[in-house]
C-alpha cells in the first residue's frame, strides 16, 4: 500500500468583485447584516458572456496545479471533479476537463457532494493511489453559483452567501507511509437532504416538463433552498465530530494541528470550531471574507492560498474539514 500526497495546487476566481454594497442595490440587504452573520465582505461572480463556466474555471485552476506539480498533463492517470453546478446536466465536467486539457483518454469521475465535494474527491483519489492503481490523480472543485441564484430580496438568505471560483490539486504516490494523506473520513445523513437543496429540475419531484407547463414566474423550485439556522446547528456539531474522528484515528490531538482549512461555509462556523479546539488565528485559514462560500471549490482555493502564503510546510499536520448539503461531511488528515 502507498500513501498519496498533494504535489501541486492551483486556484482561479473570476475578476468581477461583487461587494455587499453591490448586492444591496439589487435586493433588500446591507453590508452590516452580511458581515455580522457570515463574515463575507465580497465574492466573485462570473460575468455572463466572458466565457467562464464551472469547467473552464476548473481547467484554469488545474493547469496551475499541474505546472506546480512539475508533471506533464499526460502523466495524469485519473480525473475527479467535484461540483454542484455542472456546465451540463449530463455529461459531467470531468470529461470536459479531459477534453479541454487534451489529456489522454483516462477515466473521469464526477462527485456530487456539494460543500463536502472536495473532501470526498480527495478521498477517492487517495484510495486509487493507495492501492497502486493510479500514480497521479487530478482533483478539481469548481462552482459557478451566481447565475443560478435568486438575486432578489426573496432569495437574499441564500444569494448573499455563495460565490464563484475553482481550485485544484494533483495527488501523487508517496512511498513513505508516514507522509501525505494519513486518513480520510466521510459521512452522510440523507434524512436532512431537503434542508439545503435545489429540487428542480430533477426527475424526482419537479420535472423540466412541469416547470415549462406551469410557466409560473413565482416558481422558486429551481433556486437553492437553505434552512440556515438548522444547517448552522448541524454544521458546528459535524465539523467538530469529524475532526476529532480524524485526529483519534491517527492518535493525534488538536494541539498537533499546524493548520486547519475548514470549508468556507460561514466565518462564524469557522470561529466556533477554532474556539472549540482552542486554535490560534494562525492555525485556521479563512478567506470567506473575499470569496463567500464557493462550495466544492472553497477548500482547494483556501488550501492554495494558504500554501502560497507559506503557511503549509513540510512535516506540518494539515486538517481539511467540510460539511454541507446532503447532509454530507468529512475530513482529511495530512502530514505535509
Ligand atoms: C444564513 C444565515 C447567515 C442566516 O442568519 P440567521 O441569523 O439564521 O438569520 P435568519 O435566517 O433567522 O433571518 C433573520 C432575519 O434576517 C432576514 N434576512 C435574511 N437574509 C438577509 C439578508 N441577506 N440581508 C438582510 N436580512 C436578511 C430574514 O428575512 C429575517 O428577517 P425577519 O426576522 O424579519 O424574519 C445563517 O443561518 C447561517 O449562516 N447558516 C449556515 C449557512 C451555511 O453555512 N450554509 C452553507 C453550509 S455548507
Short mmCIF file of C-alpha atoms and ligand atoms in Angstrom, two decimals:
data_model
loop_
_atom_site.label_atom_id
_atom_site.label_comp_id
_atom_site.label_asym_id
_atom_site.label_seq_id
_atom_site.Cartn_x
_atom_site.Cartn_y
_atom_site.Cartn_z
CA UNK A 1 0.00 0.00 0.00
CA UNK A 2 1.14 3.50 -0.82
CA UNK A 3 0.17 6.89 0.59
CA UNK A 4 -0.85 9.82 -1.56
CA UNK A 5 0.41 13.37 -1.23
CA UNK A 6 -0.58 16.71 -2.72
CA UNK A 7 2.22 17.78 -5.08
CA UNK A 8 0.55 20.73 -6.82
CA UNK A 9 -2.18 23.26 -6.00
CA UNK A 10 -3.89 25.97 -8.05
CA UNK A 11 -6.91 28.20 -7.95
CA UNK A 12 -8.81 30.56 -10.18
CA UNK A 13 -11.50 33.11 -9.40
CA UNK A 14 -13.25 35.45 -11.85
CA UNK A 15 -12.05 39.08 -11.83
CA UNK A 16 -15.50 40.51 -11.16
CA UNK A 17 -15.73 41.51 -7.48
CA UNK A 18 -19.25 41.87 -6.05
CA UNK A 19 -19.34 43.68 -2.71
CA UNK A 20 -22.12 43.57 -0.14
CA UNK A 21 -22.99 47.13 -1.16
CA UNK A 22 -23.35 45.96 -4.78
CA UNK A 23 -25.86 43.34 -3.60
CA UNK A 24 -27.81 45.91 -1.60
CA UNK A 25 -28.55 47.68 -4.91
CA UNK A 26 -30.49 44.68 -6.23
CA UNK A 27 -32.05 43.30 -3.03
CA UNK A 28 -33.00 44.42 0.45
CA UNK A 29 -29.80 43.62 2.30
CA UNK A 30 -26.84 45.50 3.73
CA UNK A 31 -23.15 45.16 4.44
CA UNK A 32 -23.60 45.10 8.22
CA UNK A 33 -26.12 42.20 8.14
CA UNK A 34 -24.00 40.10 5.82
CA UNK A 35 -20.72 40.71 7.65
CA UNK A 36 -22.21 40.17 11.08
CA UNK A 37 -23.89 36.86 10.15
CA UNK A 38 -21.33 35.39 7.74
CA UNK A 39 -18.08 37.42 7.76
CA UNK A 40 -18.37 37.86 3.98
CA UNK A 41 -17.25 41.23 2.55
CA UNK A 42 -17.22 40.37 -1.14
CA UNK A 43 -17.39 37.47 -3.56
CA UNK A 44 -16.59 36.87 -7.23
CA UNK A 45 -19.28 36.46 -9.87
CA UNK A 46 -18.69 35.33 -13.42
CA UNK A 47 -19.83 37.98 -15.91
CA UNK A 48 -22.17 36.46 -18.47
CA UNK A 49 -20.54 36.38 -21.87
CA UNK A 50 -16.96 36.35 -20.51
CA UNK A 51 -16.74 32.65 -21.28
CA UNK A 52 -16.12 31.31 -17.78
CA UNK A 53 -18.02 28.20 -16.77
CA UNK A 54 -17.57 25.72 -13.96
CA UNK A 55 -15.41 23.64 -16.30
CA UNK A 56 -13.27 26.47 -17.70
CA UNK A 57 -12.55 27.77 -14.19
CA UNK A 58 -11.65 24.23 -13.12
CA UNK A 59 -9.35 23.89 -16.12
CA UNK A 60 -7.58 27.16 -15.29
CA UNK A 61 -7.00 26.03 -11.69
CA UNK A 62 -5.90 22.59 -12.89
CA UNK A 63 -3.30 24.00 -15.29
CA UNK A 64 -1.63 25.86 -12.42
CA UNK A 65 -1.76 22.78 -10.15
CA UNK A 66 -0.25 20.54 -12.86
CA UNK A 67 2.52 23.03 -13.60
CA UNK A 68 3.35 23.39 -9.90
CA UNK A 69 3.33 19.61 -9.54
CA UNK A 70 6.11 19.52 -12.11
CA UNK A 71 4.44 16.81 -14.15
CA UNK A 72 3.11 16.68 -17.68
CA UNK A 73 -0.65 16.54 -18.30
CA UNK A 74 -0.05 13.13 -19.88
CA UNK A 75 1.18 11.87 -16.50
CA UNK A 76 -2.37 12.31 -15.12
CA UNK A 77 -3.96 8.88 -14.67
CA UNK A 78 -7.43 9.91 -13.50
CA UNK A 79 -9.63 12.99 -13.05
CA UNK A 80 -12.06 13.62 -10.20
CA UNK A 81 -14.29 16.70 -10.48
CA UNK A 82 -16.48 17.90 -7.61
CA UNK A 83 -19.26 20.41 -8.25
CA UNK A 84 -22.94 21.09 -7.67
CA UNK A 85 -23.08 23.50 -10.62
CA UNK A 86 -22.01 21.49 -13.68
CA UNK A 87 -21.96 23.06 -17.16
CA UNK A 88 -24.41 20.45 -18.36
CA UNK A 89 -26.95 18.27 -16.58
CA UNK A 90 -25.02 15.50 -18.33
CA UNK A 91 -22.29 14.69 -19.15
CA UNK A 92 -20.49 15.94 -16.06
CA UNK A 93 -17.50 18.29 -16.15
CA UNK A 94 -14.85 15.57 -15.64
CA UNK A 95 -14.92 14.60 -19.31
CA UNK A 96 -14.90 18.26 -20.36
CA UNK A 97 -11.67 18.71 -18.41
CA UNK A 98 -10.19 15.64 -20.14
CA UNK A 99 -11.13 17.22 -23.47
CA UNK A 100 -10.10 20.81 -22.71
CA UNK A 101 -6.75 19.88 -21.18
CA UNK A 102 -6.09 17.44 -24.02
CA UNK A 103 -5.34 14.65 -21.55
CA UNK A 104 -5.25 11.11 -22.97
CA UNK A 105 -8.41 9.04 -22.51
CA UNK A 106 -8.07 8.48 -18.76
CA UNK A 107 -11.11 7.94 -16.53
CA UNK A 108 -13.04 10.99 -15.36
CA UNK A 109 -15.36 10.88 -12.37
CA UNK A 110 -17.87 13.49 -11.19
CA UNK A 111 -18.58 13.91 -7.49
CA UNK A 112 -21.93 15.27 -6.31
CA UNK A 113 -21.34 16.04 -2.66
CA UNK A 114 -21.77 19.82 -2.58
CA UNK A 115 -19.73 21.55 0.14
CA UNK A 116 -18.07 18.25 1.08
CA UNK A 117 -17.35 17.53 -2.58
CA UNK A 118 -13.63 18.27 -2.48
CA UNK A 119 -13.09 16.17 0.65
CA UNK A 120 -14.96 13.27 -0.97
CA UNK A 121 -12.95 13.77 -4.20
CA UNK A 122 -9.65 13.74 -2.31
CA UNK A 123 -10.71 10.57 -0.52
CA UNK A 124 -11.49 8.86 -3.84
CA UNK A 125 -8.16 9.92 -5.36
CA UNK A 126 -6.38 8.73 -2.22
CA UNK A 127 -7.91 5.24 -2.45
CA UNK A 128 -6.87 4.81 -6.09
CA UNK A 129 -3.32 5.88 -5.28
CA UNK A 130 -3.14 3.76 -2.11
CA UNK A 131 -3.98 0.58 -3.99
CA UNK A 132 -1.40 1.36 -6.67
CA UNK A 133 -3.99 1.58 -9.44
CA UNK A 134 -3.07 5.18 -10.30
CA UNK A 135 0.02 7.29 -9.67
CA UNK A 136 -1.18 10.84 -10.37
CA UNK A 137 -4.78 11.98 -9.91
CA UNK A 138 -6.12 15.44 -10.75
CA UNK A 139 -8.77 16.62 -8.28
CA UNK A 140 -10.86 19.70 -9.03
CA UNK A 141 -13.53 21.59 -7.12
CA UNK A 142 -15.29 24.32 -9.09
CA UNK A 143 -18.55 26.21 -8.83
CA UNK A 144 -20.46 28.80 -10.80
CA UNK A 145 -23.24 29.74 -8.43
CA UNK A 146 -24.02 33.30 -9.38
CA UNK A 147 -26.26 32.68 -12.37
CA UNK A 148 -28.35 30.09 -10.53
CA UNK A 149 -29.21 32.26 -7.54
CA UNK A 150 -32.34 34.27 -6.86
CA UNK A 151 -30.81 37.77 -6.83
CA UNK A 152 -33.93 39.41 -5.42
CA UNK A 153 -34.98 40.08 -1.83
CA UNK A 154 -36.85 36.75 -1.89
CA UNK A 155 -33.54 34.88 -2.29
CA UNK A 156 -31.35 37.03 -0.04
CA UNK A 157 -30.95 34.43 2.72
CA UNK A 158 -29.03 32.24 0.27
CA UNK A 159 -27.75 34.51 -2.51
CA UNK A 160 -25.51 36.73 -0.40
CA UNK A 161 -23.53 33.71 0.81
CA UNK A 162 -22.36 32.00 -2.37
CA UNK A 163 -19.62 32.89 -4.84
CA UNK A 164 -17.86 31.53 -7.93
CA UNK A 165 -14.38 30.03 -8.26
CA UNK A 166 -12.27 26.92 -8.64
CA UNK A 167 -9.39 25.11 -7.01
CA UNK A 168 -7.39 22.05 -7.98
CA UNK A 169 -4.85 19.64 -6.56
CA UNK A 170 -2.62 16.98 -8.05
CA UNK A 171 -2.28 13.94 -5.81
CA UNK A 172 0.65 11.64 -6.36
CA UNK A 173 2.08 8.39 -4.99
CA UNK A 174 4.11 8.70 -1.76
CA UNK A 175 6.17 5.66 -0.78
CA UNK A 176 6.75 6.81 2.82
CA UNK A 177 3.55 5.95 4.67
CA UNK A 178 4.23 8.42 7.48
CA UNK A 179 3.77 11.26 4.96
CA UNK A 180 0.97 12.59 2.80
CA UNK A 181 -2.68 11.80 3.38
CA UNK A 182 -2.89 9.79 6.59
CA UNK A 183 -6.63 9.18 6.51
CA UNK A 184 -9.95 10.44 5.19
CA UNK A 185 -13.35 10.27 6.92
CA UNK A 186 -16.68 10.56 5.12
CA UNK A 187 -20.27 10.73 6.39
CA UNK A 188 -23.79 11.39 5.21
CA UNK A 189 -27.26 11.88 6.71
CA UNK A 190 -29.82 11.94 3.91
CA UNK A 191 -32.61 12.45 6.42
CA UNK A 192 -31.91 16.18 6.05
CA UNK A 193 -31.48 16.20 2.26
CA UNK A 194 -34.08 18.89 1.61
CA UNK A 195 -32.79 21.33 4.27
CA UNK A 196 -30.16 22.59 1.83
CA UNK A 197 -31.18 21.66 -1.66
CA UNK A 198 -32.12 22.55 -5.19
CA UNK A 199 -35.14 20.44 -6.09
CA UNK A 200 -35.80 21.35 -9.70
CA UNK A 201 -35.31 20.45 -12.42
CA UNK A 202 -34.98 16.85 -11.30
CA UNK A 203 -36.55 13.52 -12.07
CA UNK A 204 -37.93 13.23 -8.53
CA UNK A 205 -40.30 16.00 -7.51
CA UNK A 206 -40.27 18.50 -10.31
CA UNK A 207 -39.55 17.66 -13.91
CA UNK A 208 -38.49 20.12 -16.62
CA UNK A 209 -41.83 19.46 -18.26
CA UNK A 210 -43.62 20.52 -15.03
CA UNK A 211 -41.71 23.80 -14.95
CA UNK A 212 -42.47 24.54 -18.59
CA UNK A 213 -46.11 23.57 -18.20
CA UNK A 214 -46.64 25.71 -15.07
CA UNK A 215 -44.69 28.65 -16.51
CA UNK A 216 -45.02 30.34 -13.12
CA UNK A 217 -42.89 33.47 -12.57
CA UNK A 218 -43.21 32.94 -8.79
CA UNK A 219 -41.73 29.43 -9.05
CA UNK A 220 -38.88 29.12 -6.51
CA UNK A 221 -38.22 25.44 -7.02
CA UNK A 222 -35.24 25.95 -9.29
CA UNK A 223 -33.42 28.18 -6.81
CA UNK A 224 -31.44 26.76 -3.91
CA UNK A 225 -33.26 26.47 -0.59
CA UNK A 226 -31.47 26.61 2.77
CA UNK A 227 -32.79 26.27 6.29
CA UNK A 228 -29.94 28.46 7.54
CA UNK A 229 -30.23 28.00 11.28
CA UNK A 230 -30.74 24.24 11.02
CA UNK A 231 -27.71 23.99 8.73
CA UNK A 232 -25.65 26.08 11.13
CA UNK A 233 -26.52 23.93 14.15
CA UNK A 234 -25.69 20.69 12.35
CA UNK A 235 -22.51 22.11 10.82
CA UNK A 236 -20.84 23.01 14.09
CA UNK A 237 -21.55 19.55 15.54
CA UNK A 238 -20.46 17.57 12.48
CA UNK A 239 -17.34 19.67 11.80
CA UNK A 240 -16.19 19.01 15.36
CA UNK A 241 -17.01 15.29 15.29
CA UNK A 242 -15.23 14.58 12.05
CA UNK A 243 -12.10 16.50 13.04
CA UNK A 244 -11.94 14.54 16.30
CA UNK A 245 -12.54 11.29 14.40
CA UNK A 246 -9.60 12.03 12.09
CA UNK A 247 -7.28 13.01 14.93
CA UNK A 248 -8.17 9.95 17.04
CA UNK A 249 -7.68 7.59 14.10
CA UNK A 250 -4.09 8.85 13.87
CA UNK A 251 -3.52 9.06 17.64
CA UNK A 252 -3.16 12.83 17.38
CA UNK A 253 -4.51 15.70 19.47
CA UNK A 254 -5.86 19.09 18.45
CA UNK A 255 -2.65 20.64 19.77
CA UNK A 256 -0.81 18.73 17.00
CA UNK A 257 -2.67 20.66 14.28
CA UNK A 258 -0.48 23.14 12.40
CA UNK A 259 -3.20 24.27 10.02
CA UNK A 260 -6.93 23.66 9.83
CA UNK A 261 -8.51 24.55 6.48
CA UNK A 262 -12.25 24.35 7.04
CA UNK A 263 -14.76 24.53 4.21
CA UNK A 264 -15.59 28.23 4.00
CA UNK A 265 -19.29 27.97 4.87
CA UNK A 266 -19.55 30.87 7.24
CA UNK A 267 -16.89 32.70 9.27
CA UNK A 268 -18.97 32.17 12.42
CA UNK A 269 -18.81 28.40 11.94
CA UNK A 270 -15.02 28.54 11.48
CA UNK A 271 -14.67 30.71 14.59
CA UNK A 272 -16.81 28.30 16.60
CA UNK A 273 -14.56 25.39 15.57
CA UNK A 274 -11.41 27.42 16.24
CA UNK A 275 -12.63 28.18 19.75
CA UNK A 276 -13.72 24.62 20.45
CA UNK A 277 -10.29 23.24 19.53
CA UNK A 278 -8.51 26.23 21.13
CA UNK A 279 -6.62 27.02 17.94
CA UNK A 280 -4.91 30.36 17.30
CA UNK A 281 -5.71 32.61 14.33
CA UNK A 282 -2.54 31.31 12.66
CA UNK A 283 -3.78 27.73 12.88
CA UNK A 284 -7.04 28.28 10.99
CA UNK A 285 -7.13 29.57 7.42
CA UNK A 286 -10.15 31.62 6.34
CA UNK A 287 -10.75 33.53 3.13
CA UNK A 288 -14.58 33.55 3.04
CA UNK A 289 -14.33 37.34 3.51
CA UNK A 290 -13.07 37.64 -0.09
CA UNK A 291 -14.89 34.84 -1.89
CA UNK A 292 -18.04 33.89 0.02
CA UNK A 293 -18.93 30.20 0.10
CA UNK A 294 -17.68 28.57 -3.09
CA UNK A 295 -18.93 25.10 -2.06
CA UNK A 296 -16.71 22.36 -3.57
CA UNK A 297 -14.13 24.97 -4.55
CA UNK A 298 -13.72 26.53 -1.12
CA UNK A 299 -11.18 24.11 0.39
CA UNK A 300 -8.88 23.92 -2.66
CA UNK A 301 -8.97 27.73 -3.07
CA UNK A 302 -8.19 28.21 0.63
CA UNK A 303 -5.52 25.50 0.68
CA UNK A 304 -3.84 27.02 -2.38
CA UNK A 305 -3.83 30.49 -0.83
CA UNK A 306 -2.51 29.10 2.47
CA UNK A 307 0.26 27.27 0.61
CA UNK A 308 1.09 30.39 -1.45
CA UNK A 309 1.31 32.40 1.78
CA UNK A 310 3.88 29.93 3.15
CA UNK A 311 1.50 28.63 5.82
CA UNK A 312 2.00 24.98 4.87
CA UNK A 313 5.43 23.49 5.39
CA UNK A 314 6.93 20.06 5.09
CA UNK A 315 6.10 17.99 8.17
CA UNK A 316 3.06 20.10 9.15
CA UNK A 317 -0.16 18.46 10.24
CA UNK A 318 -2.85 19.89 7.95
CA UNK A 319 -6.52 19.11 8.54
CA UNK A 320 -9.26 19.69 5.96
CA UNK A 321 -12.88 19.51 7.11
CA UNK A 322 -16.19 20.10 5.37
CA UNK A 323 -19.92 20.00 5.95
CA UNK A 324 -22.78 20.71 3.61
CA UNK A 325 -25.87 19.74 1.70
CA UNK A 326 -26.87 16.12 1.91
CA UNK A 327 -26.08 16.43 4.72
CA UNK A 328 -22.58 15.25 3.98
CA UNK A 329 -19.40 15.90 5.92
CA UNK A 330 -15.84 14.71 6.05
CA UNK A 331 -12.21 15.33 6.97
CA UNK A 332 -8.75 14.72 5.57
CA UNK A 333 -5.70 14.38 7.81
CA UNK A 334 -2.44 15.23 6.04
CA UNK A 335 1.20 15.09 7.14
CA UNK A 336 2.59 17.59 4.61
C1 LIG B 1 -27.90 32.04 6.55
C2 LIG B 1 -27.59 32.69 7.88
C3 LIG B 1 -26.44 33.66 7.72
C4 LIG B 1 -28.83 33.44 8.32
O1 LIG B 1 -28.61 34.03 9.58
P1 LIG B 1 -29.73 33.93 10.69
O2 LIG B 1 -29.25 34.67 11.86
O3 LIG B 1 -30.04 32.47 10.86
O4 LIG B 1 -30.89 34.72 10.04
P2 LIG B 1 -32.40 34.27 9.76
O5 LIG B 1 -32.44 33.35 8.57
O6 LIG B 1 -33.01 33.80 11.03
O7 LIG B 1 -33.01 35.63 9.36
C5 LIG B 1 -33.08 36.72 10.26
C6 LIG B 1 -33.73 37.90 9.59
O8 LIG B 1 -32.84 38.41 8.57
C7 LIG B 1 -33.52 38.46 7.32
N1 LIG B 1 -32.54 38.22 6.27
C8 LIG B 1 -32.24 37.05 5.65
N2 LIG B 1 -31.28 37.26 4.74
C9 LIG B 1 -30.96 38.56 4.77
C10 LIG B 1 -30.05 39.37 4.08
N3 LIG B 1 -29.23 38.86 3.14
N4 LIG B 1 -29.98 40.68 4.38
C11 LIG B 1 -30.76 41.22 5.33
N5 LIG B 1 -31.67 40.50 6.02
C12 LIG B 1 -31.75 39.18 5.75
C13 LIG B 1 -34.57 37.40 7.39
O9 LIG B 1 -35.62 37.65 6.49
C14 LIG B 1 -35.01 37.51 8.83
O10 LIG B 1 -35.89 38.59 8.94
P3 LIG B 1 -37.14 38.52 9.97
O11 LIG B 1 -36.53 38.34 11.32
O12 LIG B 1 -37.80 39.83 9.75
O13 LIG B 1 -37.94 37.34 9.54
C15 LIG B 1 -27.23 31.66 8.96
O14 LIG B 1 -28.35 30.89 9.31
C16 LIG B 1 -26.15 30.74 8.52
O15 LIG B 1 -25.03 31.16 8.32
N6 LIG B 1 -26.44 29.43 8.38
C17 LIG B 1 -25.47 28.46 7.89
C18 LIG B 1 -25.35 28.63 6.43
C19 LIG B 1 -24.27 27.82 5.86
O16 LIG B 1 -23.21 27.70 6.42
N7 LIG B 1 -24.54 27.27 4.70
C20 LIG B 1 -23.61 26.54 3.95
C21 LIG B 1 -23.42 25.22 4.56
S1 LIG B 1 -22.23 24.39 3.67
#
